Amino acid sequence: MISLYEVGPRDGLQNESARLPVEDKLRLIAALAEAGLKRIEVGSFVRPDWIPQLAETDEVARRAPRRPGVRYAALVPNRQGLDRAVAAGIGEVAVFMSASETHNRKNTNKSIAQSLEHFGEIVPAAKKQGLFVRAYLSTVWGCPYEGKVDPRRALEISLRLREMGCDELSLGDTIGVGNPLQTRKILEHFLGQLPAAMLALHLHDTHGTALANCLVGMEMGISMFDTSVGGMGGCPYAPGAAGNLATEDLASMLADMGVETGIDLDKLIEAGWLAQQLVGRKLPGRRLQAALGRRAPGEAREGAST
Ligand code: MG
């Protein structure tokens, strides 16, 4: 069994220019839950003026349709964010930092040491509230400012995050530059000191290598992968390029391989189609576009195709 952690309503929408009303976000979240996704990240409890696309996370989290077995998650940058998450009745929170100093400073206004110190207070407080705590570690495969990142440094940070009580670590290829050999090396490094069950992979598809990297992860025992419906979100460091791996692309590959995910592909395509309509642009997910292309009426599609 492989599980997909849906980041579209947060990581996806955060990087789309469209600003969706609460009702539309709720429709999208309901469609994703209906498709069988069990963990859905619905927003971020940052200051509303920081990320206008996610300004109404409190209301979205409060009103997201409760379904048995479905857990909603949101990012919490600080203590106020955690308090808002608790008030909204969310089941899971995520803290976030980077494995490279420059990206961490640009993304969080803190040094890595400051982030760790800060989370040393937030994570135990979240655990005390009975919340599942995920930690995102970005730029593990490479940093847009520093280039290569030392996996030993990434592992060191991860061990600190586990020590303070994080339940899961999501390792990010934030700029989508990873290749399968590198993925194997990074995971060999991590799996020497952390159990596979504690790790999730957050792989971007900027260079088209996300599925190959997932496969390496699966072969090494990883069973949790972060994806975004339709590949919503793009890449903030390369405008126009793909970002998050599309949920349908991984779900359909796994279905074709006979690997159980609990996802209903037809319903997932419906969710992808809804996402595309809501954000008002053609989304990069290949399986989604293939399905929508077959569905489109009118134009003849026969002809020379090789
Ligand atoms: Mg992402």
mmCIF file of C-alpha atoms in Angstrom, residues 45 58 62 75-90 93 122 125-126 129 131:
data_model
loop_
_atom_site.group_PDB
_atom_site.id
_atom_site.type_symbol
_atom_site.label_atom_id
_atom_site.label_comp_id
_atom_site.label_asym_id
_atom_site.label_seq_id
_atom_site.Cartn_x
_atom_site.Cartn_y
_atom_site.Cartn_z
ATOM 1 C CA PHE A 45 -1.819 29.499 9.233
ATOM 2 C CA ASP A 58 -9.253 29.166 9.360
ATOM 3 C CA ARG A 62 -13.280 24.577 9.995
ATOM 4 C CA LEU A 75 1.188 24.588 7.948
ATOM 5 C CA VAL A 76 1.937 26.381 11.204
ATOM 6 C CA PRO A 77 4.865 28.823 11.201
ATOM 7 C CA ASN A 78 4.550 29.850 14.847
ATOM 8 C CA ARG A 79 2.608 29.628 18.106
ATOM 9 C CA GLN A 80 -0.268 31.809 16.863
ATOM 10 C CA GLY A 81 -0.577 29.540 13.845
ATOM 11 C CA LEU A 82 -0.735 26.514 16.103
ATOM 12 C CA ASP A 83 -3.463 28.116 18.216
ATOM 13 C CA ARG A 84 -5.461 28.855 15.062
ATOM 14 C CA ALA A 85 -5.017 25.254 13.879
ATOM 15 C CA VAL A 86 -6.305 23.927 17.195
ATOM 16 C CA ALA A 87 -9.272 26.307 17.088
ATOM 17 C CA ALA A 88 -10.112 25.146 13.566
ATOM 18 C CA GLY A 89 -10.171 21.515 14.705
ATOM 19 C CA ILE A 90 -7.475 20.292 12.385
ATOM 20 C CA VAL A 93 0.016 20.387 11.535
ATOM 21 C CA ILE A 122 6.102 24.618 18.749
ATOM 22 C CA ALA A 125 3.173 22.192 22.183
ATOM 23 C CA ALA A 126 1.434 20.630 19.149
ATOM 24 C CA GLN A 129 -2.606 19.068 21.878
ATOM 25 C CA LEU A 131 -1.832 16.620 16.927
#
